[in-house]
Structures are given as C-alpha cells and as structure tokens.
Amino acid sequence: MHVFIAGANGQIGQHLLREIANSDHEARAMVRHPEQGPELQQLGATETVVGDLEQDCSEAMKGCDAVIFAAGSGPHTGPDKTTDVDQDGAIRLIDSAKAVGIKRFVIVSSMGAEDPENGPEKLRHYLQAKHNADEHLKNSGLNYTIVRPGQLIDDEGTGKLAVSAGQGDFGKIPRQDVARVLLAVLDTDTTINRVFEVASGDTPVAEALAKL
Ligand code: NAP
C-alpha cells in the first residue's frame, strides 16, 4: 500500500517510517517544513510532501491507498491548538481522504477518548478532541481503525501488547510498539471498523490484533 502519514516527523511517525522501510508498504510522509524531508527519506519515507493539518491537504494525499494520522499538537501548546490539530485537523484530513478516493484511514487516538467526561480532569479537553475526531471517522464511511494507546514512553519496544476493546487503565506503551501496531493494522483486515485500546502486555502484536 502507498501510505500517507500525517505527523511523520513526530516520534511515533519516525518509528513508523523505520518499520515501513522493512515492509511491503511505501510511505508518503507529510511534513510542515521542507527541510524535515531528507532525514525522513533516510529513515524510510519513499517521498515527502509539505502540508499543514490546519489547511487543506487533499492535493498532498492524492494517489495514496491509506492514511495514518499520527499527528498531535503536543503538550506544549494550549487547548486551542488541541482543537485545531487533534480535532479539526483530523476531521479535515478524514474528509479530504474521502474526497480524493482513499478508503482506508487509521488514526492514533488515546486511551480514555471513549469517555472523556470520566477521564482525568486535566486531560478532558484533549480526550474530547480525540473523541470528536474518532466519532467523525466512525461515521465517515471509510474503512477505519481507531488505535487508542495508553501513556506513551520512549523505551525500546517489546513487540508485546495488551489489547482491549473497553475502558483501559491508562497503562504505558513504548512509541515504537505503537508504530508496530499501526503497520500491523494495515495488514490485518479484521481491524477494519474497529476501535481498541493498547498498552504493553504479553501478547505479540500480530496475535493480539488477530484476537480482536
Ligand atoms: P509528537 O512527537 O509530538 O509528534 C506530533 C507530530 O504532529 C509532529 O511531527 C508535528 O509536526 C505534527 N503536527 C503538529 N501540528 C501539526 C499540523 N498543524 N500539521 C501537520 N502536522 C502537525 O507526538 P508523538 O509522541 O509521536 O504522539 C503522537 C500521537 O499520540 C498524537 O496523536 C497524540 O495525541 C497521541 N497520544 C499521545 C499520548 C501521550 O502519552 N503523549 C497518549 C496517547 C495518544 P512537527 O514535527 O513539524 O512539529
């Protein structure tokens, strides 16, 4: 598959490019600044395009078979950027994917996004933004997968997961393992139109996804 990656220069995004380089898939990495391109091509992107989720990215996506949304406004910006990027940016990208005929859409959401009201107070705005984007994707008609990781850590991945369909306990997961999940999702059709939470655990990635 030719995979369009939003957030390719991010920490999960860069792990994902390394994983894709060793797969049958090809990555089109979207970056905000052209100078980010060469390094991502070295990591594994087949091509890079410049785009911003706060704008229309339709042209940049044309010709791809699938989208992986691994972007996020991050912890150093305020709630307005969470709305602009994590919610509205994701929604705009979902609509653009539909408009240009892309059928498959995988989004990095967050554990707790199913029920923001019951999440930790300081995360509620963020979880609501993720929830709203997830709901838009579910109702889009695209073949979606919503991946909801627990707290992201920088440890080396173990390749082993605890996957659940319900309310998680905010367990942790290395970013490298989230990237492995995103890649495996592309190759596992039973993940289509599924939402699941993921943290570190005991089950190898492919086996954990097959059990969904
Ligand atoms: P990250 O390193 O901060 O990467 C985020 C990426 O999004 C960056 O590449 C950034 O671009 C890009 N981005 C931000 N605004 C953008 C815009 N307007 N247009 C295009 N790209 C934009 O984040 P991460 O650690 O890889 O995590 C990413 C995902 O995990 C997010 O969806 C986040 O909500 C989710 N998540 C996080 C946690 C957690 O514990 N932190 C838990 C669950 C889920 P630049 O490189 O140009 O800055």
mmCIF file of C-alpha atoms and ligand atoms in Angstrom:
data_model
loop_
_atom_site.group_PDB
_atom_site.id
_atom_site.type_symbol
_atom_site.label_atom_id
_atom_site.label_comp_id
_atom_site.label_asym_id
_atom_site.label_seq_id
_atom_site.Cartn_x
_atom_site.Cartn_y
_atom_site.Cartn_z
ATOM 1 C CA MET A 1 0.000 0.000 0.000
ATOM 2 C CA HIS A 2 1.003 3.582 -0.565
ATOM 3 C CA VAL A 3 0.503 5.130 2.865
ATOM 4 C CA PHE A 4 0.076 8.829 3.598
ATOM 5 C CA ILE A 5 1.411 9.690 7.051
ATOM 6 C CA ALA A 6 0.341 12.830 8.912
ATOM 7 C CA GLY A 7 2.712 13.501 11.806
ATOM 8 C CA ALA A 8 5.548 11.654 10.058
ATOM 9 C CA ASN A 9 8.174 13.852 11.697
ATOM 10 C CA GLY A 10 6.820 13.083 15.167
ATOM 11 C CA GLN A 11 8.180 10.435 17.498
ATOM 12 C CA ILE A 12 5.670 7.723 16.568
ATOM 13 C CA GLY A 13 5.862 8.889 12.946
ATOM 14 C CA GLN A 14 9.613 8.362 12.770
ATOM 15 C CA HIS A 15 9.345 4.886 14.302
ATOM 16 C CA LEU A 16 6.635 4.143 11.757
ATOM 17 C CA LEU A 17 8.861 5.181 8.851
ATOM 18 C CA ARG A 18 11.570 2.791 10.060
ATOM 19 C CA GLU A 19 9.010 -0.021 10.308
ATOM 20 C CA ILE A 20 7.551 0.731 6.873
ATOM 21 C CA ALA A 21 11.022 0.682 5.319
ATOM 22 C CA ASN A 22 11.171 -3.041 6.199
ATOM 23 C CA SER A 23 7.685 -3.822 4.882
ATOM 24 C CA ASP A 24 5.920 -4.155 1.548
ATOM 25 C CA HIS A 25 4.350 -0.715 2.001
ATOM 26 C CA GLU A 26 5.566 2.681 0.859
ATOM 27 C CA ALA A 27 5.292 5.887 2.874
ATOM 28 C CA ARG A 28 4.456 9.382 1.727
ATOM 29 C CA ALA A 29 5.481 11.476 4.706
ATOM 30 C CA MET A 30 3.765 14.820 5.218
ATOM 31 C CA VAL A 31 5.965 17.430 6.891
ATOM 32 C CA ARG A 32 5.300 21.023 7.829
ATOM 33 C CA HIS A 33 8.741 22.252 6.776
ATOM 34 C CA PRO A 34 10.592 21.132 3.610
ATOM 35 C CA GLU A 35 13.898 20.847 5.487
ATOM 36 C CA GLN A 36 12.402 17.950 7.511
ATOM 37 C CA GLY A 37 12.136 15.894 4.308
ATOM 38 C CA PRO A 38 15.645 14.477 3.660
ATOM 39 C CA GLU A 39 16.013 12.979 7.142
ATOM 40 C CA LEU A 40 12.636 11.256 6.856
ATOM 41 C CA GLN A 41 13.597 9.849 3.457
ATOM 42 C CA GLN A 42 16.718 8.426 5.096
ATOM 43 C CA LEU A 43 14.551 6.840 7.777
ATOM 44 C CA GLY A 44 12.278 5.146 5.248
ATOM 45 C CA ALA A 45 9.888 7.553 3.545
ATOM 46 C CA THR A 46 9.635 6.948 -0.190
ATOM 47 C CA GLU A 47 8.589 10.555 -0.691
ATOM 48 C CA THR A 48 7.794 13.636 1.360
ATOM 49 C CA VAL A 49 5.192 16.325 0.807
ATOM 50 C CA VAL A 50 4.716 19.618 2.596
ATOM 51 C CA GLY A 51 1.382 20.221 4.300
ATOM 52 C CA ASP A 52 -0.268 21.545 7.420
ATOM 53 C CA LEU A 53 -3.273 19.953 9.095
ATOM 54 C CA GLU A 54 -4.715 23.396 9.715
ATOM 55 C CA GLN A 55 -5.049 23.732 5.925
ATOM 56 C CA ASP A 56 -6.480 21.585 3.134
ATOM 57 C CA CYS A 57 -4.137 18.626 2.500
ATOM 58 C CA SER A 58 -6.147 16.992 -0.321
ATOM 59 C CA GLU A 59 -3.549 17.576 -3.042
ATOM 60 C CA ALA A 60 -0.793 16.102 -0.890
ATOM 61 C CA MET A 61 -2.805 12.897 -0.357
ATOM 62 C CA LYS A 62 -3.781 12.123 -3.931
ATOM 63 C CA GLY A 63 -2.758 8.674 -5.162
ATOM 64 C CA CYS A 64 -2.350 7.098 -1.719
ATOM 65 C CA ASP A 65 -4.256 3.961 -0.631
ATOM 66 C CA ALA A 66 -4.344 4.582 3.108
ATOM 67 C CA VAL A 67 -3.840 7.326 5.672
ATOM 68 C CA ILE A 68 -2.218 7.044 9.078
ATOM 69 C CA PHE A 69 -2.876 10.012 11.332
ATOM 70 C CA ALA A 70 -0.096 10.065 13.937
ATOM 71 C CA ALA A 71 -0.027 13.831 14.453
ATOM 72 C CA GLY A 72 -0.860 15.823 17.530
ATOM 73 C CA SER A 73 -0.444 19.358 18.776
ATOM 74 C CA GLY A 74 1.604 18.059 21.722
ATOM 75 C CA PRO A 75 1.755 19.029 25.381
ATOM 76 C CA HIS A 76 3.480 22.390 24.848
ATOM 77 C CA THR A 77 0.581 24.156 23.141
ATOM 78 C CA GLY A 78 -2.735 25.267 24.600
ATOM 79 C CA PRO A 79 -6.248 23.868 24.247
ATOM 80 C CA ASP A 80 -6.873 25.967 21.117
ATOM 81 C CA LYS A 81 -4.206 24.026 19.192
ATOM 82 C CA THR A 82 -5.583 20.747 20.531
ATOM 83 C CA THR A 83 -8.877 21.699 18.918
ATOM 84 C CA ASP A 84 -7.219 22.954 15.726
ATOM 85 C CA VAL A 85 -4.949 19.940 15.141
ATOM 86 C CA ASP A 86 -6.117 16.879 17.092
ATOM 87 C CA GLN A 87 -9.802 17.503 16.387
ATOM 88 C CA ASP A 88 -10.351 19.800 13.401
ATOM 89 C CA GLY A 89 -7.131 18.804 11.613
ATOM 90 C CA ALA A 90 -8.053 15.141 11.881
ATOM 91 C CA ILE A 91 -11.627 15.802 10.739
ATOM 92 C CA ARG A 92 -10.407 17.831 7.749
ATOM 93 C CA LEU A 93 -7.994 15.040 6.801
ATOM 94 C CA ILE A 94 -10.748 12.412 7.050
ATOM 95 C CA ASP A 95 -12.954 14.487 4.735
ATOM 96 C CA SER A 96 -10.055 15.034 2.332
ATOM 97 C CA ALA A 97 -9.289 11.302 2.234
ATOM 98 C CA LYS A 98 -12.889 10.669 1.218
ATOM 99 C CA ALA A 99 -12.808 13.441 -1.359
ATOM 100 C CA VAL A 100 -9.720 12.049 -3.107
ATOM 101 C CA GLY A 101 -10.952 8.445 -3.004
ATOM 102 C CA ILE A 102 -8.770 6.980 -0.236
ATOM 103 C CA LYS A 103 -10.681 4.176 1.504
ATOM 104 C CA ARG A 104 -8.512 3.222 4.495
ATOM 105 C CA PHE A 105 -7.894 5.503 7.487
ATOM 106 C CA VAL A 106 -6.013 4.644 10.670
ATOM 107 C CA ILE A 107 -5.919 7.163 13.499
ATOM 108 C CA VAL A 108 -3.831 7.380 16.644
ATOM 109 C CA SER A 109 -6.363 8.297 19.278
ATOM 110 C CA SER A 110 -5.878 7.927 23.033
ATOM 111 C CA MET A 111 -6.890 5.633 25.826
ATOM 112 C CA GLY A 112 -9.782 7.382 27.560
ATOM 113 C CA ALA A 113 -11.152 9.002 24.386
ATOM 114 C CA GLU A 114 -14.253 6.809 24.504
ATOM 115 C CA ASP A 115 -15.500 8.579 27.603
ATOM 116 C CA PRO A 116 -13.769 11.963 28.081
ATOM 117 C CA GLU A 117 -16.103 13.016 30.912
ATOM 118 C CA ASN A 118 -14.698 10.292 33.112
ATOM 119 C CA GLY A 119 -11.065 10.926 32.230
ATOM 120 C CA PRO A 120 -8.620 12.844 34.439
ATOM 121 C CA GLU A 121 -9.735 16.482 34.557
ATOM 122 C CA LYS A 122 -6.537 17.912 33.066
ATOM 123 C CA LEU A 123 -6.916 15.591 30.047
ATOM 124 C CA ARG A 124 -10.628 16.167 29.404
ATOM 125 C CA HIS A 125 -10.323 18.785 26.668
ATOM 126 C CA TYR A 126 -7.717 16.671 24.870
ATOM 127 C CA LEU A 127 -9.758 13.477 25.247
ATOM 128 C CA GLN A 128 -12.890 15.251 23.996
ATOM 129 C CA ALA A 129 -10.995 16.493 20.906
ATOM 130 C CA LYS A 130 -9.768 12.951 20.224
ATOM 131 C CA HIS A 131 -13.276 11.600 20.832
ATOM 132 C CA ASN A 132 -14.833 14.049 18.371
ATOM 133 C CA ALA A 133 -12.302 13.153 15.663
ATOM 134 C CA ASP A 134 -12.865 9.437 16.315
ATOM 135 C CA GLU A 135 -16.641 9.819 16.036
ATOM 136 C CA HIS A 136 -16.262 11.696 12.752
ATOM 137 C CA LEU A 137 -14.084 8.878 11.415
ATOM 138 C CA LYS A 138 -16.565 6.203 12.550
ATOM 139 C CA ASN A 139 -19.335 7.998 10.677
ATOM 140 C CA SER A 140 -17.249 8.742 7.585
ATOM 141 C CA GLY A 141 -17.922 5.549 5.653
ATOM 142 C CA LEU A 142 -14.151 4.957 5.394
ATOM 143 C CA ASN A 143 -12.586 1.652 6.415
ATOM 144 C CA TYR A 144 -11.316 2.906 9.729
ATOM 145 C CA THR A 145 -9.207 1.677 12.600
ATOM 146 C CA ILE A 146 -9.004 3.701 15.804
ATOM 147 C CA VAL A 147 -5.928 2.857 17.884
ATOM 148 C CA ARG A 148 -6.041 4.151 21.458
ATOM 149 C CA PRO A 149 -2.656 3.859 23.163
ATOM 150 C CA GLY A 150 -2.042 4.353 26.851
ATOM 151 C CA GLN A 151 0.668 6.706 28.085
ATOM 152 C CA LEU A 152 3.469 6.902 25.526
ATOM 153 C CA ILE A 153 7.018 6.208 26.675
ATOM 154 C CA ASP A 154 10.360 6.248 24.888
ATOM 155 C CA ASP A 155 11.577 2.805 25.997
ATOM 156 C CA GLU A 156 12.541 0.332 23.309
ATOM 157 C CA GLY A 157 9.514 -1.607 22.119
ATOM 158 C CA THR A 158 8.885 -5.120 23.374
ATOM 159 C CA GLY A 159 6.592 -6.117 20.496
ATOM 160 C CA LYS A 160 4.117 -7.397 23.092
ATOM 161 C CA LEU A 161 0.744 -5.907 23.847
ATOM 162 C CA ALA A 162 -2.353 -5.877 25.982
ATOM 163 C CA VAL A 163 -5.254 -5.001 23.695
ATOM 164 C CA SER A 164 -8.763 -4.299 24.880
ATOM 165 C CA ALA A 165 -11.990 -3.052 23.409
ATOM 166 C CA GLY A 166 -13.160 -1.408 26.615
ATOM 167 C CA GLN A 167 -12.051 1.210 29.095
ATOM 168 C CA GLY A 168 -8.325 0.958 29.730
ATOM 169 C CA ASP A 169 -6.402 1.590 32.886
ATOM 170 C CA PHE A 170 -4.045 4.140 31.318
ATOM 171 C CA GLY A 171 -1.176 1.635 31.090
ATOM 172 C CA LYS A 172 2.006 2.596 29.262
ATOM 173 C CA ILE A 173 3.344 1.663 25.837
ATOM 174 C CA PRO A 174 6.586 2.481 24.003
ATOM 175 C CA ARG A 175 6.111 4.652 20.915
ATOM 176 C CA GLN A 176 7.998 2.037 18.893
ATOM 177 C CA ASP A 177 5.301 -0.523 19.732
ATOM 178 C CA VAL A 178 2.540 1.906 18.721
ATOM 179 C CA ALA A 179 4.286 2.228 15.345
ATOM 180 C CA ARG A 180 4.423 -1.565 15.045
ATOM 181 C CA VAL A 181 0.699 -1.724 15.767
ATOM 182 C CA LEU A 182 -0.060 0.900 13.111
ATOM 183 C CA LEU A 183 1.870 -1.045 10.492
ATOM 184 C CA ALA A 184 0.329 -4.373 11.507
ATOM 185 C CA VAL A 185 -3.151 -2.837 11.309
ATOM 186 C CA LEU A 186 -2.617 -2.195 7.594
ATOM 187 C CA ASP A 187 -2.000 -5.913 7.087
ATOM 188 C CA THR A 188 -4.851 -7.130 9.301
ATOM 189 C CA ASP A 189 -8.258 -6.654 7.688
ATOM 190 C CA THR A 190 -10.060 -7.761 10.843
ATOM 191 C CA THR A 191 -9.040 -4.406 12.345
ATOM 192 C CA ILE A 192 -11.249 -2.599 9.827
ATOM 193 C CA ASN A 193 -14.016 -0.656 11.557
ATOM 194 C CA ARG A 194 -12.609 -1.483 14.969
ATOM 195 C CA VAL A 195 -11.645 0.642 17.957
ATOM 196 C CA PHE A 196 -9.208 -0.720 20.505
ATOM 197 C CA GLU A 197 -7.017 0.350 23.359
ATOM 198 C CA VAL A 198 -3.436 -0.791 23.543
ATOM 199 C CA ALA A 199 -0.743 -0.901 26.224
ATOM 200 C CA SER A 200 2.299 -3.062 26.853
ATOM 201 C CA GLY A 201 1.494 -6.661 27.679
ATOM 202 C CA ASP A 202 2.331 -10.261 26.941
ATOM 203 C CA THR A 203 0.878 -10.955 23.504
ATOM 204 C CA PRO A 204 2.873 -10.489 20.272
ATOM 205 C CA VAL A 205 1.473 -7.712 18.044
ATOM 206 C CA ALA A 206 0.077 -9.865 15.220
ATOM 207 C CA GLU A 207 -1.502 -12.334 17.652
ATOM 208 C CA ALA A 208 -3.048 -9.537 19.729
ATOM 209 C CA LEU A 209 -4.615 -7.937 16.646
ATOM 210 C CA ALA A 210 -5.845 -11.268 15.312
ATOM 211 C CA LYS A 211 -7.770 -11.785 18.573
ATOM 212 C CA LEU A 212 -9.711 -8.529 18.226
HETATM 213 P P1 NAP B 1 4.923 14.158 18.598
HETATM 214 O O1 NAP B 1 6.309 13.612 18.653
HETATM 215 O O2 NAP B 1 4.645 15.447 19.317
HETATM 216 O O3 NAP B 1 4.549 14.305 17.053
HETATM 217 C C1 NAP B 1 3.443 15.022 16.636
HETATM 218 C C2 NAP B 1 3.605 15.346 15.172
HETATM 219 O O4 NAP B 1 2.441 16.080 14.737
HETATM 220 C C3 NAP B 1 4.839 16.193 14.811
HETATM 221 O O5 NAP B 1 5.514 15.628 13.726
HETATM 222 C C4 NAP B 1 4.238 17.528 14.413
HETATM 223 O O6 NAP B 1 4.938 18.201 13.392
HETATM 224 C C5 NAP B 1 2.890 17.091 13.872
HETATM 225 N N1 NAP B 1 1.975 18.218 13.816
HETATM 226 C C6 NAP B 1 1.588 19.051 14.819
HETATM 227 N N2 NAP B 1 0.779 20.014 14.342
HETATM 228 C C7 NAP B 1 0.659 19.794 13.012
HETATM 229 C C8 NAP B 1 -0.028 20.443 11.949
HETATM 230 N N3 NAP B 1 -0.761 21.552 12.162
HETATM 231 N N4 NAP B 1 0.083 19.941 10.702
HETATM 232 C C9 NAP B 1 0.835 18.831 10.460
HETATM 233 N N5 NAP B 1 1.497 18.163 11.411
HETATM 234 C C10 NAP B 1 1.427 18.643 12.672
HETATM 235 O O7 NAP B 1 3.861 13.107 19.162
HETATM 236 P P2 NAP B 1 4.010 11.525 19.412
HETATM 237 O O8 NAP B 1 4.643 11.294 20.727
HETATM 238 O O9 NAP B 1 4.593 10.889 18.188
HETATM 239 O O10 NAP B 1 2.454 11.123 19.584
HETATM 240 C C11 NAP B 1 1.557 11.346 18.555
HETATM 241 C C12 NAP B 1 0.139 10.896 18.845
HETATM 242 O O11 NAP B 1 -0.041 10.105 20.014
HETATM 243 C C13 NAP B 1 -0.823 12.067 18.994
HETATM 244 O O12 NAP B 1 -1.971 11.810 18.196
HETATM 245 C C14 NAP B 1 -1.180 12.033 20.476
HETATM 246 O O13 NAP B 1 -2.434 12.625 20.723
HETATM 247 C C15 NAP B 1 -1.217 10.550 20.705
HETATM 248 N N6 NAP B 1 -1.164 10.074 22.099
HETATM 249 C C16 NAP B 1 -0.268 10.574 22.982
HETATM 250 C C17 NAP B 1 -0.181 10.056 24.284
HETATM 251 C C18 NAP B 1 0.899 10.515 25.251
HETATM 252 O O14 NAP B 1 1.083 9.873 26.315
HETATM 253 N N7 NAP B 1 1.646 11.548 24.934
HETATM 254 C C19 NAP B 1 -1.043 9.037 24.700
HETATM 255 C C20 NAP B 1 -1.977 8.540 23.767
HETATM 256 C C21 NAP B 1 -2.012 9.053 22.485
HETATM 257 P P3 NAP B 1 6.409 18.874 13.620
HETATM 258 O O15 NAP B 1 7.362 17.732 13.628
HETATM 259 O O16 NAP B 1 6.570 19.770 12.453
HETATM 260 O O17 NAP B 1 6.339 19.605 14.931
#
